[in-house]
Amino acid sequence: MYGRIIVAVDLEHIDQAKALFKRAQSLLDAGGEIRLVHVLEELPGFIAAELPHDVETRRKAEAMVELKALTDPASGLRVVPDLRHGAASGQIMKAAEDSNADLIMIASHKPGLRDYFIGSTAARVVRHATCSVLIQR
């Protein structure tokens, strides 16, 4: 069905990420590619100043290990872990653009109060993506 799929992974909701990845596998064309995208949001300066200098390096390393743990090398699927920095919705759409994706898959979480004012990541992706978007609850 789809040759290039972006799976937006929130490592704080790993069960949803696993379910999305499993569903992506069933939608992928033979020879296609799944790109697991996780976005590390920038730490505010006043917080970063109080943390050890290597905390960002550790965050990146830990996130990459968790992304790679979602994949099964024996499956024969082409799965690319993609770790990005910045605003989640923008980076997910940038990943889709960079890889010429056919589909973005993203989980929907229970919205918090701030989501009612600025919109959730999934809502922003749906409004602005240039390819198909599948939202899983």
Tab-separated table of N, CA and C in Angstrom:
chain	number	residue	atom	x	y	z
A	1	MET	N	0.798	-1.186	0.000
A	1	MET	CA	0.000	0.000	0.000
A	1	MET	C	0.856	1.273	0.000
A	2	TYR	N	1.883	1.289	0.849
A	2	TYR	CA	2.729	2.481	0.974
A	2	TYR	C	4.203	2.084	0.874
A	3	GLY	N	4.968	2.870	0.147
A	3	GLY	CA	6.384	2.576	-0.040
A	3	GLY	C	7.281	3.175	1.027
A	4	ARG	N	6.891	4.345	1.548
A	4	ARG	CA	7.689	5.018	2.584
A	4	ARG	C	6.751	5.509	3.672
A	5	ILE	N	6.953	4.993	4.866
A	5	ILE	CA	6.079	5.339	5.993
A	5	ILE	C	6.898	5.971	7.111
A	6	ILE	N	6.409	7.096	7.607
A	6	ILE	CA	6.969	7.730	8.794
A	6	ILE	C	6.135	7.277	9.976
A	7	VAL	N	6.774	6.726	10.989
A	7	VAL	CA	6.086	6.376	12.225
A	7	VAL	C	6.619	7.313	13.299
A	8	ALA	N	5.766	8.231	13.753
A	8	ALA	CA	6.152	9.169	14.805
A	8	ALA	C	6.129	8.422	16.129
A	9	VAL	N	7.277	8.374	16.788
A	9	VAL	CA	7.435	7.593	18.007
A	9	VAL	C	7.618	8.524	19.200
A	10	ASP	N	6.725	8.400	20.171
A	10	ASP	CA	6.889	9.095	21.446
A	10	ASP	C	7.369	8.034	22.431
A	11	LEU	N	8.629	8.115	22.805
A	11	LEU	CA	9.223	7.076	23.649
A	11	LEU	C	8.637	7.045	25.065
A	12	GLU	N	7.887	8.068	25.424
A	12	GLU	CA	7.207	8.053	26.721
A	12	GLU	C	5.916	7.243	26.662
A	13	HIS	N	5.497	6.883	25.461
A	13	HIS	CA	4.304	6.053	25.247
A	13	HIS	C	4.727	4.874	24.357
A	14	ILE	N	5.607	4.047	24.872
A	14	ILE	CA	6.244	2.996	24.085
A	14	ILE	C	5.249	1.948	23.588
A	15	ASP	N	4.200	1.668	24.352
A	15	ASP	CA	3.208	0.676	23.908
A	15	ASP	C	2.486	1.162	22.652
A	16	GLN	N	2.161	2.450	22.613
A	16	GLN	CA	1.536	3.005	21.416
A	16	GLN	C	2.515	2.965	20.249
A	17	ALA	N	3.784	3.224	20.516
A	17	ALA	CA	4.798	3.182	19.457
A	17	ALA	C	4.903	1.778	18.871
A	18	LYS	N	4.889	0.767	19.727
A	18	LYS	CA	4.965	-0.613	19.254
A	18	LYS	C	3.754	-0.965	18.404
A	19	ALA	N	2.574	-0.532	18.831
A	19	ALA	CA	1.357	-0.811	18.069
A	19	ALA	C	1.391	-0.113	16.708
A	20	LEU	N	1.853	1.131	16.689
A	20	LEU	CA	1.972	1.860	15.424
A	20	LEU	C	2.951	1.166	14.490
A	21	PHE	N	4.092	0.764	15.016
A	21	PHE	CA	5.111	0.102	14.205
A	21	PHE	C	4.576	-1.204	13.621
A	22	LYS	N	3.861	-1.961	14.432
A	22	LYS	CA	3.284	-3.221	13.957
A	22	LYS	C	2.282	-2.953	12.830
A	23	ARG	N	1.470	-1.935	12.995
A	23	ARG	CA	0.493	-1.591	11.958
A	23	ARG	C	1.193	-1.102	10.693
A	24	ALA	N	2.269	-0.343	10.860
A	24	ALA	CA	3.026	0.144	9.701
A	24	ALA	C	3.574	-1.022	8.886
A	25	GLN	N	4.023	-2.067	9.568
A	25	GLN	CA	4.552	-3.230	8.869
A	25	GLN	C	3.496	-3.855	7.970
A	26	SER	N	2.248	-3.859	8.430
A	26	SER	CA	1.177	-4.464	7.626
A	26	SER	C	0.776	-3.583	6.443
A	27	LEU	N	1.097	-2.292	6.482
A	27	LEU	CA	0.741	-1.365	5.404
A	27	LEU	C	1.879	-1.133	4.412
A	28	LEU	N	3.040	-1.658	4.709
A	28	LEU	CA	4.235	-1.388	3.907
A	28	LEU	C	4.301	-2.286	2.672
A	29	ASP	N	4.606	-1.667	1.530
A	29	ASP	CA	4.845	-2.421	0.303
A	29	ASP	C	6.134	-3.227	0.434
A	30	ALA	N	6.244	-4.297	-0.336
A	30	ALA	CA	7.482	-5.068	-0.379
A	30	ALA	C	8.602	-4.133	-0.852
A	31	GLY	N	9.722	-4.165	-0.152
A	31	GLY	CA	10.853	-3.310	-0.501
A	31	GLY	C	10.721	-1.890	0.001
A	32	GLY	N	9.668	-1.603	0.765
A	32	GLY	CA	9.449	-0.255	1.286
A	32	GLY	C	10.304	0.042	2.508
A	33	GLU	N	10.111	1.246	3.027
A	33	GLU	CA	10.921	1.701	4.162
A	33	GLU	C	10.023	2.307	5.234
A	34	ILE	N	10.310	1.943	6.479
A	34	ILE	CA	9.669	2.558	7.631
A	34	ILE	C	10.723	3.407	8.330
A	35	ARG	N	10.394	4.651	8.579
A	35	ARG	CA	11.299	5.566	9.283
A	35	ARG	C	10.679	5.862	10.635
A	36	LEU	N	11.348	5.413	11.709
A	36	LEU	CA	10.887	5.668	13.073
A	36	LEU	C	11.440	7.018	13.517
A	37	VAL	N	10.569	8.004	13.676
A	37	VAL	CA	10.992	9.364	13.995
A	37	VAL	C	10.639	9.693	15.442
A	38	HIS	N	11.661	10.056	16.203
A	38	HIS	CA	11.457	10.559	17.567
A	38	HIS	C	12.085	11.937	17.634
A	39	VAL	N	11.370	12.870	18.232
A	39	VAL	CA	11.847	14.242	18.313
A	39	VAL	C	12.154	14.584	19.770
A	40	LEU	N	13.395	14.997	19.992
A	40	LEU	CA	13.796	15.505	21.305
A	40	LEU	C	13.558	17.011	21.290
A	41	GLU	N	12.689	17.455	22.168
A	41	GLU	CA	12.438	18.889	22.229
A	41	GLU	C	13.577	19.552	22.979
A	42	GLU	N	13.889	20.768	22.573
A	42	GLU	CA	14.982	21.510	23.194
A	42	GLU	C	14.649	21.823	24.649
A	43	LEU	N	15.649	21.694	25.504
A	43	LEU	CA	15.471	22.066	26.903
A	43	LEU	C	15.584	23.578	27.035
A	44	PRO	N	14.706	24.198	27.813
A	44	PRO	CA	14.851	25.636	28.031
A	44	PRO	C	16.222	25.949	28.630
A	45	GLY	N	16.768	27.089	28.270
A	45	GLY	CA	18.109	27.473	28.710
A	45	GLY	C	18.295	27.461	30.208
A	46	PHE	N	17.306	27.932	30.951
A	46	PHE	CA	17.452	27.974	32.408
A	46	PHE	C	17.502	26.576	33.022
A	47	ILE	N	16.913	25.595	32.359
A	47	ILE	CA	16.992	24.212	32.836
A	47	ILE	C	18.316	23.594	32.388
A	48	ALA	N	18.671	23.789	31.129
A	48	ALA	CA	19.914	23.227	30.591
A	48	ALA	C	21.126	23.725	31.367
A	49	ALA	N	21.081	24.961	31.843
A	49	ALA	CA	22.215	25.528	32.588
A	49	ALA	C	22.449	24.806	33.906
A	50	GLU	N	21.420	24.195	34.452
A	50	GLU	CA	21.530	23.516	35.746
A	50	GLU	C	21.867	22.030	35.624
A	51	LEU	N	21.851	21.518	34.424
A	51	LEU	CA	22.098	20.091	34.208
A	51	LEU	C	23.559	19.835	33.858
A	52	PRO	N	24.026	18.601	34.085
A	52	PRO	CA	25.397	18.269	33.680
A	52	PRO	C	25.588	18.509	32.181
A	53	HIS	N	26.803	18.869	31.792
A	53	HIS	CA	27.066	19.240	30.394
A	53	HIS	C	26.835	18.102	29.404
A	54	ASP	N	26.885	16.850	29.843
A	54	ASP	CA	26.716	15.724	28.922
A	54	ASP	C	25.291	15.171	28.885
A	55	VAL	N	24.359	15.856	29.521
A	55	VAL	CA	22.991	15.337	29.580
A	55	VAL	C	22.367	15.230	28.183
A	56	GLU	N	22.646	16.170	27.315
A	56	GLU	CA	22.076	16.128	25.957
A	56	GLU	C	22.621	14.929	25.176
A	57	THR	N	23.897	14.657	25.336
A	57	THR	CA	24.511	13.503	24.673
A	57	THR	C	23.888	12.210	25.178
A	58	ARG	N	23.658	12.135	26.478
A	58	ARG	CA	23.030	10.940	27.053
A	58	ARG	C	21.587	10.792	26.580
A	59	ARG	N	20.842	11.900	26.506
A	59	ARG	CA	19.462	11.854	26.007
A	59	ARG	C	19.425	11.285	24.595
A	60	LYS	N	20.330	11.744	23.741
A	60	LYS	CA	20.379	11.274	22.350
A	60	LYS	C	20.695	9.786	22.297
A	61	ALA	N	21.711	9.376	23.048
A	61	ALA	CA	22.134	7.973	23.037
A	61	ALA	C	21.020	7.055	23.543
A	62	GLU	N	20.371	7.441	24.625
A	62	GLU	CA	19.292	6.625	25.182
A	62	GLU	C	18.111	6.528	24.206
A	63	ALA	N	17.766	7.641	23.586
A	63	ALA	CA	16.651	7.633	22.634
A	63	ALA	C	16.968	6.742	21.437
A	64	MET	N	18.193	6.802	20.939
A	64	MET	CA	18.564	5.972	19.788
A	64	MET	C	18.520	4.490	20.153
A	65	VAL	N	18.957	4.136	21.353
A	65	VAL	CA	18.893	2.739	21.803
A	65	VAL	C	17.435	2.274	21.845
A	66	GLU	N	16.552	3.118	22.368
A	66	GLU	CA	15.134	2.751	22.453
A	66	GLU	C	14.493	2.634	21.068
A	67	LEU	N	14.856	3.514	20.155
A	67	LEU	CA	14.331	3.421	18.787
A	67	LEU	C	14.766	2.120	18.131
A	68	LYS	N	16.046	1.812	18.267
A	68	LYS	CA	16.569	0.583	17.649
A	68	LYS	C	15.965	-0.663	18.278
A	69	ALA	N	15.589	-0.586	19.556
A	69	ALA	CA	14.994	-1.735	20.240
A	69	ALA	C	13.611	-2.065	19.687
A	70	LEU	N	12.960	-1.116	19.053
A	70	LEU	CA	11.648	-1.369	18.454
A	70	LEU	C	11.741	-2.264	17.222
A	71	THR	N	12.893	-2.278	16.581
A	71	THR	CA	13.048	-3.001	15.324
A	71	THR	C	13.526	-4.425	15.563
A	72	ASP	N	13.290	-5.261	14.577
A	72	ASP	CA	13.760	-6.633	14.606
A	72	ASP	C	14.595	-6.854	13.349
A	73	PRO	N	15.922	-6.874	13.493
A	73	PRO	CA	16.773	-7.021	12.307
A	73	PRO	C	16.479	-8.282	11.497
A	74	ALA	N	15.960	-9.302	12.143
A	74	ALA	CA	15.672	-10.562	11.450
A	74	ALA	C	14.429	-10.466	10.566
A	75	SER	N	13.657	-9.402	10.716
A	75	SER	CA	12.413	-9.283	9.937
A	75	SER	C	12.666	-9.030	8.460
A	76	GLY	N	13.842	-8.509	8.128
A	76	GLY	CA	14.150	-8.215	6.740
A	76	GLY	C	13.564	-6.901	6.246
A	77	LEU	N	12.879	-6.186	7.114
A	77	LEU	CA	12.312	-4.894	6.743
A	77	LEU	C	13.388	-3.814	6.780
A	78	ARG	N	13.215	-2.814	5.935
A	78	ARG	CA	14.119	-1.668	5.966
A	78	ARG	C	13.528	-0.649	6.933
A	79	VAL	N	14.140	-0.563	8.118
A	79	VAL	CA	13.672	0.330	9.170
A	79	VAL	C	14.809	1.284	9.516
A	80	VAL	N	14.513	2.584	9.461
A	80	VAL	CA	15.523	3.607	9.715
A	80	VAL	C	15.139	4.382	10.970
A	81	PRO	N	15.953	4.298	12.038
A	81	PRO	CA	15.691	5.151	13.201
A	81	PRO	C	16.132	6.577	12.873
A	82	ASP	N	15.293	7.549	13.194
A	82	ASP	CA	15.552	8.946	12.839
A	82	ASP	C	15.303	9.808	14.069
A	83	LEU	N	16.368	10.288	14.673
A	83	LEU	CA	16.285	11.110	15.873
A	83	LEU	C	16.464	12.570	15.476
A	84	ARG	N	15.507	13.409	15.856
A	84	ARG	CA	15.536	14.821	15.471
A	84	ARG	C	15.380	15.710	16.696
A	85	HIS	N	15.656	16.998	16.508
A	85	HIS	CA	15.554	17.986	17.587
A	85	HIS	C	14.672	19.138	17.149
A	86	GLY	N	13.864	19.651	18.068
A	86	GLY	CA	13.028	20.808	17.773
A	86	GLY	C	11.585	20.564	18.150
A	87	ALA	N	10.697	21.274	17.470
A	87	ALA	CA	9.259	21.110	17.690
A	87	ALA	C	8.800	19.826	17.009
A	88	ALA	N	8.070	19.003	17.741
A	88	ALA	CA	7.708	17.671	17.246
A	88	ALA	C	6.968	17.703	15.917
A	89	SER	N	5.918	18.488	15.816
A	89	SER	CA	5.123	18.466	14.584
A	89	SER	C	5.943	18.903	13.373
A	90	GLY	N	6.715	19.947	13.525
A	90	GLY	CA	7.536	20.432	12.419
A	90	GLY	C	8.582	19.427	11.989
A	91	GLN	N	9.209	18.768	12.948
A	91	GLN	CA	10.243	17.789	12.622
A	91	GLN	C	9.660	16.516	12.009
A	92	ILE	N	8.465	16.132	12.432
A	92	ILE	CA	7.815	14.967	11.824
A	92	ILE	C	7.505	15.262	10.359
A	93	MET	N	6.975	16.438	10.094
A	93	MET	CA	6.669	16.799	8.704
A	93	MET	C	7.942	16.979	7.882
A	94	LYS	N	9.008	17.484	8.496
A	94	LYS	CA	10.291	17.625	7.797
A	94	LYS	C	10.844	16.243	7.439
A	95	ALA	N	10.722	15.281	8.352
A	95	ALA	CA	11.167	13.907	8.078
A	95	ALA	C	10.389	13.318	6.909
A	96	ALA	N	9.087	13.584	6.858
A	96	ALA	CA	8.261	13.093	5.754
A	96	ALA	C	8.705	13.719	4.440
A	97	GLU	N	8.991	15.001	4.483
A	97	GLU	CA	9.454	15.701	3.280
A	97	GLU	C	10.823	15.180	2.846
A	98	ASP	N	11.738	15.036	3.797
A	98	ASP	CA	13.099	14.574	3.490
A	98	ASP	C	13.112	13.186	2.858
A	99	SER	N	12.204	12.324	3.294
A	99	SER	CA	12.197	10.941	2.797
A	99	SER	C	11.145	10.702	1.718
A	100	ASN	N	10.428	11.766	1.329
A	100	ASN	CA	9.374	11.649	0.316
A	100	ASN	C	8.355	10.585	0.731
A	101	ALA	N	7.888	10.680	1.974
A	101	ALA	CA	6.980	9.688	2.554
A	101	ALA	C	5.601	9.723	1.908
A	102	ASP	N	4.979	8.558	1.882
A	102	ASP	CA	3.613	8.407	1.392
A	102	ASP	C	2.600	8.519	2.530
A	103	LEU	N	3.067	8.220	3.748
A	103	LEU	CA	2.164	8.159	4.898
A	103	LEU	C	2.916	8.537	6.168
A	104	ILE	N	2.253	9.310	7.019
A	104	ILE	CA	2.741	9.585	8.371
A	104	ILE	C	1.781	8.898	9.326
A	105	MET	N	2.318	8.117	10.240
A	105	MET	CA	1.503	7.470	11.262
A	105	MET	C	1.864	8.078	12.605
A	106	ILE	N	0.841	8.454	13.363
A	106	ILE	CA	1.072	9.110	14.643
A	106	ILE	C	-0.025	8.687	15.615
A	107	ALA	N	0.336	8.550	16.875
A	107	ALA	CA	-0.645	8.193	17.899
A	107	ALA	C	-1.268	9.460	18.463
A	108	SER	N	-2.495	9.331	18.888
A	108	SER	CA	-3.182	10.437	19.535
A	108	SER	C	-3.242	10.132	21.021
A	109	HIS	N	-2.844	11.097	21.809
A	109	HIS	CA	-2.877	10.939	23.264
A	109	HIS	C	-4.046	11.737	23.815
A	110	LYS	N	-4.389	11.453	25.040
A	110	LYS	CA	-5.426	12.232	25.699
A	110	LYS	C	-4.915	13.668	25.814
A	111	PRO	N	-5.659	14.625	25.289
A	111	PRO	CA	-5.153	15.998	25.300
A	111	PRO	C	-5.096	16.598	26.695
A	112	GLY	N	-4.068	17.392	26.913
A	112	GLY	CA	-3.951	18.143	28.152
A	112	GLY	C	-4.537	19.529	27.943
A	113	LEU	N	-4.569	20.321	28.994
A	113	LEU	CA	-5.149	21.654	28.918
A	113	LEU	C	-4.460	22.523	27.875
A	114	ARG	N	-3.123	22.460	27.807
A	114	ARG	CA	-2.426	23.315	26.850
A	114	ARG	C	-2.752	22.947	25.406
A	115	ASP	N	-3.143	21.687	25.155
A	115	ASP	CA	-3.493	21.266	23.799
A	115	ASP	C	-4.733	21.987	23.283
A	116	TYR	N	-5.606	22.404	24.186
A	116	TYR	CA	-6.812	23.106	23.760
A	116	TYR	C	-6.493	24.515	23.270
A	117	PHE	N	-5.376	25.042	23.709
A	117	PHE	CA	-5.005	26.397	23.309
A	117	PHE	C	-4.087	26.414	22.090
A	118	ILE	N	-3.129	25.491	22.015
A	118	ILE	CA	-2.173	25.521	20.909
A	118	ILE	C	-2.302	24.324	19.968
A	119	GLY	N	-3.081	23.324	20.321
A	119	GLY	CA	-3.271	22.169	19.451
A	119	GLY	C	-2.229	21.093	19.717
A	120	SER	N	-2.626	19.860	19.555
A	120	SER	CA	-1.714	18.748	19.794
A	120	SER	C	-0.797	18.527	18.596
A	121	THR	N	0.242	17.759	18.805
A	121	THR	CA	1.171	17.431	17.717
A	121	THR	C	0.426	16.742	16.578
A	122	ALA	N	-0.405	15.775	16.912
A	122	ALA	CA	-1.149	15.055	15.871
A	122	ALA	C	-2.049	16.004	15.084
A	123	ALA	N	-2.705	16.922	15.767
A	123	ALA	CA	-3.591	17.867	15.072
A	123	ALA	C	-2.800	18.767	14.132
A	124	ARG	N	-1.626	19.223	14.561
A	124	ARG	CA	-0.797	20.074	13.703
A	124	ARG	C	-0.303	19.298	12.486
A	125	VAL	N	0.068	18.048	12.686
A	125	VAL	CA	0.540	17.229	11.560
A	125	VAL	C	-0.592	17.037	10.552
A	126	VAL	N	-1.784	16.729	11.029
A	126	VAL	CA	-2.920	16.536	10.132
A	126	VAL	C	-3.196	17.794	9.320
A	127	ARG	N	-3.156	18.945	9.970
A	127	ARG	CA	-3.473	20.201	9.281
A	127	ARG	C	-2.436	20.593	8.248
A	128	HIS	N	-1.166	20.232	8.460
A	128	HIS	CA	-0.107	20.777	7.613
A	128	HIS	C	0.664	19.763	6.773
A	129	ALA	N	0.442	18.485	6.964
A	129	ALA	CA	1.192	17.465	6.212
A	129	ALA	C	0.810	17.493	4.741
A	130	THR	N	1.773	17.163	3.899
A	130	THR	CA	1.524	17.122	2.454
A	130	THR	C	1.284	15.697	1.956
A	131	CYS	N	1.277	14.733	2.869
A	131	CYS	CA	0.971	13.349	2.499
A	131	CYS	C	-0.161	12.850	3.411
A	132	SER	N	-0.569	11.635	3.203
A	132	SER	CA	-1.621	11.049	4.026
A	132	SER	C	-1.149	10.896	5.459
A	133	VAL	N	-2.084	11.001	6.399
A	133	VAL	CA	-1.776	10.865	7.821
A	133	VAL	C	-2.762	9.868	8.430
A	134	LEU	N	-2.237	8.915	9.179
A	134	LEU	CA	-3.058	7.960	9.896
A	134	LEU	C	-2.859	8.224	11.374
A	135	ILE	N	-3.956	8.506	12.077
A	135	ILE	CA	-3.886	8.730	13.519
A	135	ILE	C	-4.480	7.532	14.202
A	136	GLN	N	-3.736	6.983	15.145
A	136	GLN	CA	-4.211	5.806	15.880
A	136	GLN	C	-4.502	6.188	17.315
A	137	ARG	N	-5.651	5.798	17.789
A	137	ARG	CA	-6.014	6.045	19.193
A	137	ARG	C	-5.761	4.796	19.987
